[in-house]
Coordinates of C-alpha atoms in Angstrom, one line a residue:
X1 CA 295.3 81.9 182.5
X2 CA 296.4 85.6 181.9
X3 CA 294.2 87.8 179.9
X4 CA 295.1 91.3 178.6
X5 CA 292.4 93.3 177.1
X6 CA 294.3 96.0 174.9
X7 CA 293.4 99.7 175.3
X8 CA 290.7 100.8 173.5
X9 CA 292.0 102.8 170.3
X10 CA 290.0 105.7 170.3
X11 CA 290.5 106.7 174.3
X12 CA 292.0 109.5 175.8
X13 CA 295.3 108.9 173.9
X14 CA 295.7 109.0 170.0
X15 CA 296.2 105.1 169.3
X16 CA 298.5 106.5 166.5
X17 CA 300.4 108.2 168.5
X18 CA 304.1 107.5 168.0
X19 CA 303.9 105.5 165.2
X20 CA 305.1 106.6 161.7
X21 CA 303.2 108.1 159.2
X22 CA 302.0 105.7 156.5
X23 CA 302.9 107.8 153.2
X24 CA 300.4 106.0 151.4
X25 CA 297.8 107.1 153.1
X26 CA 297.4 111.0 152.9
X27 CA 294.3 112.9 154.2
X28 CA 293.2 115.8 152.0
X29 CA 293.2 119.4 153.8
X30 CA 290.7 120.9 154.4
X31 CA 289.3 123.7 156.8
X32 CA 288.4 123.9 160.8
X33 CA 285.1 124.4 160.3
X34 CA 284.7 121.0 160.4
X35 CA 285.8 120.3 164.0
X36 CA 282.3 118.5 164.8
X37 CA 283.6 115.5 162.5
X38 CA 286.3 113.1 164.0
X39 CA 288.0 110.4 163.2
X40 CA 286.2 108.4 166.4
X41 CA 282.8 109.5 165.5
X42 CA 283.4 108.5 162.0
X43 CA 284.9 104.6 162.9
X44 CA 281.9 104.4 165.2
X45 CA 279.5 105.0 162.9
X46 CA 281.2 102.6 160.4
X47 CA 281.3 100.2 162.9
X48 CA 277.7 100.6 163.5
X49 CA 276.9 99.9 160.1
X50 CA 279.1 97.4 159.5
X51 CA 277.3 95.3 162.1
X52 CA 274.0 95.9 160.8
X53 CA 274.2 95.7 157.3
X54 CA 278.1 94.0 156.4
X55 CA 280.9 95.1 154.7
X56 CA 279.6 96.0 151.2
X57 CA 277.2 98.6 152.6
X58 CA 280.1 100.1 154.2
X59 CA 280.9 103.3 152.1
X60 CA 282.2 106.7 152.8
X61 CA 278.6 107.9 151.6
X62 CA 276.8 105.6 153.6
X63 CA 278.7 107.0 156.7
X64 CA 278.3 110.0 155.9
X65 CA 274.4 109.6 155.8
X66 CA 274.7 107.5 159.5
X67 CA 276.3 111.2 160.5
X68 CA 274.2 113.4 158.6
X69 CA 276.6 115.1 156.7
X70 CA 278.5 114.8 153.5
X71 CA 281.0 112.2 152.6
X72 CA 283.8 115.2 151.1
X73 CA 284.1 116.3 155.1
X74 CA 285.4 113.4 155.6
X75 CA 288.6 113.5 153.6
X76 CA 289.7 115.8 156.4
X77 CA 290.3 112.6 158.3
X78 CA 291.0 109.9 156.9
X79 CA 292.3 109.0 152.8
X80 CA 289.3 106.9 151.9
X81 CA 287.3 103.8 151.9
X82 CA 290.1 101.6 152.4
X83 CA 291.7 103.6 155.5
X84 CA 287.9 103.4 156.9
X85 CA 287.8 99.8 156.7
X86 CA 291.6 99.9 158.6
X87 CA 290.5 101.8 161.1
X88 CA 287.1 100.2 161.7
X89 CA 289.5 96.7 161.4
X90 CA 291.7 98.3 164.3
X91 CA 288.7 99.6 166.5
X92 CA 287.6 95.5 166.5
X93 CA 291.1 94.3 167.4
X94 CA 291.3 96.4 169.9
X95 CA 288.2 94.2 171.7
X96 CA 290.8 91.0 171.3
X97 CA 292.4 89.9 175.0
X98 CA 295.9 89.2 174.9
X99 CA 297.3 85.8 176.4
X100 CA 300.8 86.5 178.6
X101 CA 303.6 84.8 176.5
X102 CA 304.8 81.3 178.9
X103 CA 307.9 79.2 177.9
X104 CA 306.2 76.1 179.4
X105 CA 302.5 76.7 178.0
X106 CA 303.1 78.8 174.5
X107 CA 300.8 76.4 172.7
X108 CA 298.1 76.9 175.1
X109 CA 298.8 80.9 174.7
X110 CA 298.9 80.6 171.3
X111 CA 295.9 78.4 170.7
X112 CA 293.9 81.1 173.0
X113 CA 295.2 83.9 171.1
X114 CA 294.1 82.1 168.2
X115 CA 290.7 81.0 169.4
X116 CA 290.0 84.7 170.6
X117 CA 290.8 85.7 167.6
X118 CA 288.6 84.2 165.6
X119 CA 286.0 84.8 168.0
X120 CA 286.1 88.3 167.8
X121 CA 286.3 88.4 163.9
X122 CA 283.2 86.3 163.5
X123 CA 281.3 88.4 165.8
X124 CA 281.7 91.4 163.6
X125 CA 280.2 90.4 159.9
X126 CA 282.8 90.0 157.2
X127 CA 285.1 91.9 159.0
X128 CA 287.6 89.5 158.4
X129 CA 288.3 89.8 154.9
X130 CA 289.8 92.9 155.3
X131 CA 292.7 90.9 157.6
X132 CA 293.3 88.7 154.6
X133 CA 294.2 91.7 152.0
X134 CA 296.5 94.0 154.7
X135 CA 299.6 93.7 156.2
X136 CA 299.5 94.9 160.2
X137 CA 300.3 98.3 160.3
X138 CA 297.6 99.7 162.5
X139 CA 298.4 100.1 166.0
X140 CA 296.0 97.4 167.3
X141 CA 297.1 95.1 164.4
X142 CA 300.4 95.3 165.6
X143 CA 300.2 94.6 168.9
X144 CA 298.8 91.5 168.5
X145 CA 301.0 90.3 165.8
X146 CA 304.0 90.9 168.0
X147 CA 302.6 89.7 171.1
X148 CA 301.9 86.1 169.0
X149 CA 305.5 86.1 167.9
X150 CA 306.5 86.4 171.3
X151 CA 304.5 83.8 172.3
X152 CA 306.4 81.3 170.0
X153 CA 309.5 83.0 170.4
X154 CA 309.4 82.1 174.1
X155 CA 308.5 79.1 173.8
X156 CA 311.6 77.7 171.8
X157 CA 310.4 78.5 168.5
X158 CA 313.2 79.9 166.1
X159 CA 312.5 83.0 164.9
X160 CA 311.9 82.2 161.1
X161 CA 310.0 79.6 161.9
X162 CA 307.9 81.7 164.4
X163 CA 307.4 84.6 161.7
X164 CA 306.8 81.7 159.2
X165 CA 303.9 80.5 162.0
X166 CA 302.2 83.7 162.7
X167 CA 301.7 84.4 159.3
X168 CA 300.4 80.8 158.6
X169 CA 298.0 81.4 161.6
X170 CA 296.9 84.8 161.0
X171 CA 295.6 83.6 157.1
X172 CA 294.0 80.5 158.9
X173 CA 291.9 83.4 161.4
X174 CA 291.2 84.9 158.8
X175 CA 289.9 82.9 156.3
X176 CA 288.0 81.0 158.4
X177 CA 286.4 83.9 160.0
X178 CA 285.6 85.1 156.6
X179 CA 284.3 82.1 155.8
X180 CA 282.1 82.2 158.3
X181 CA 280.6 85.2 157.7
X182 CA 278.8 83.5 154.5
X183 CA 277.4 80.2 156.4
X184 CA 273.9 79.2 156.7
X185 CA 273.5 79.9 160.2
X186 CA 274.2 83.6 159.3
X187 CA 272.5 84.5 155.9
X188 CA 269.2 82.3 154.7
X189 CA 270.4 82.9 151.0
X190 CA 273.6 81.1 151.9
X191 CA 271.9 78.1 153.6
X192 CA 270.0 77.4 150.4
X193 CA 273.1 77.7 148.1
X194 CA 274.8 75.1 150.8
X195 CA 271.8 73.3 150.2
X196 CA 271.8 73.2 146.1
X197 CA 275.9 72.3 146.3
X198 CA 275.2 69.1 148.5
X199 CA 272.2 68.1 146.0
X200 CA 274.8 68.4 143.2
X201 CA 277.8 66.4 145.0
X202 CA 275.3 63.7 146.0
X203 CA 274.3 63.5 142.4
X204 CA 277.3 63.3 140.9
X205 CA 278.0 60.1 138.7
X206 CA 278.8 57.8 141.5
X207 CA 281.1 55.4 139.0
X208 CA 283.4 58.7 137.8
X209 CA 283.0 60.6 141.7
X210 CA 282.9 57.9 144.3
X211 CA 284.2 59.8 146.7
X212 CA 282.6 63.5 146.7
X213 CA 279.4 61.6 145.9
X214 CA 279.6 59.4 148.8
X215 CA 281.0 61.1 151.6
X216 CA 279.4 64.6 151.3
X217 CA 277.3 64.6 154.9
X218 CA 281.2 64.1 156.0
X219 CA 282.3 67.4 154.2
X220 CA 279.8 69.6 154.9
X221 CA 279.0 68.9 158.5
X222 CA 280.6 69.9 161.9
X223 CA 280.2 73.4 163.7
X224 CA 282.6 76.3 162.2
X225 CA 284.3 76.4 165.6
X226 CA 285.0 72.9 165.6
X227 CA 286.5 72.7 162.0
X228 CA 288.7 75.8 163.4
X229 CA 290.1 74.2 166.0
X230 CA 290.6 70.6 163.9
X231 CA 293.0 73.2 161.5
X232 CA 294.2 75.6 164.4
X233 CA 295.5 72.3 166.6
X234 CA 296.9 71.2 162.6
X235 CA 298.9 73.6 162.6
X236 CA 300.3 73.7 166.5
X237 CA 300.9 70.5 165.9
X238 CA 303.5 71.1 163.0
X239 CA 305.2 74.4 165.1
X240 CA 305.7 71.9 168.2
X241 CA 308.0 69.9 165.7
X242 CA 310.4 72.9 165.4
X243 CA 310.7 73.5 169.6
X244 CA 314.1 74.4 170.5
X245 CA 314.9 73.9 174.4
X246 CA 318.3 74.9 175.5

């Protein structure tokens, strides 16, 4: 098996560098006398707090407090809120190692690009629902969506059906990951809400609800790897049907 690590976005070279500009995300000028402030030091710190405290503690203010300094010197590098959470989005991608696409094994490349995937999503809070409301356009982001079409593309895949794929996969990461992010083994609060919703199936009129009355240990158990994989290997499963071999 052939890993890749990808670069590390915030290294010697500008991650952005050669890409286009993205016109709908436009810093506000502002002087040099803020050269201490950068757009590293900034991700970082959101990062930081991201992993301690979760998304919805992430703010430009909250940032700005991790740096000691105020949130209006930050507008020198990035837009706002949403560009942090792109960035900080980017910096975790960048931690993702990259399967080699092979003709004869693309849906054991693809299922390990999947499964890292969604290992390094769930390792980072609620990252992940900031994957289900953006399109790739950060550098990191991009690399991996075109290194998974190239794994199906490779493989015999057409290429409709490959984009088609990806973008099937990439919401089935990411929901899952987010998903995960709320589960009982990660917040208390959660576990006891799990707990009240399998009180209430179980208690359901049994003559009207049968089913979700009687098979709701079946539902709700099974590790949140192991359901991923029962819906990752779903999927693989339905892209192997479309294999073209010359």
């Amino acid at each position: 098996m052939l890993l890749k690590p990808l670069s590390q976005p915030w290294g010697r070279t500008c991650p952005h560098a050669g890409f286009p500009d993205r016109p709908w995300r436009k810093s506000r000028k502002t002087s040099s006398s803020r050269k201490p402030l950068s757009r590293r030091l900034i991700v970082e710190a959101g990062l930081r707090i991201l992993d301690a405290e979760g998304m919805d503690a992430l703010s430009m203010r909250r940032v700005a407090q991790e740096l000691g300094t105020g949130p209006a010197s930050f507008y020198a590098h990035m837009a706002n809120k949403d560009e942090l959470l792109e960035l900080v989005y980017d910096q975790i991608l960048g931690e993702i190692r990259i399967p080699e696409p092979d003709p004869e094994h693309w849906r054991e490349r693809l299922r390990e690009l999947a499964l890292e995937s969604f290992r390094v999503l769930t390792a980072h809070a609620d990252i992940a629902k900031v994957a289900l409301a953006n399109i790739p356009t950060t550098p990191n982001a991009l690399r991996t969506a075109e290194r998974m079409l190239a794994i199906m593309l490779v493989g015999g895949l057409p290429p409709r059906i490959a984009a088609w794929g990806a973008d099937l996969l990439c919401l089935h990461i990411s929901a899952d990951a987010s998903k995960r992010s709320t589960h009982p083994a990660r917040h208390s609060d959660a576990g006891e809400k799990f707990g009240q919703v399998r009180d209430f199936y179980t208690n359901l009129p049994p003559d009207r609800f049968p089913l979700l009355s009687g098979y709701v240990e079946v539902m709700g158990n099974g590790a949140c790897r192991q359901r991923f994989g029962f819906g990752l290997d779903l999927i693989l499963d339905g892209l192997a049907k479309y294999v073209q071999r010359p």
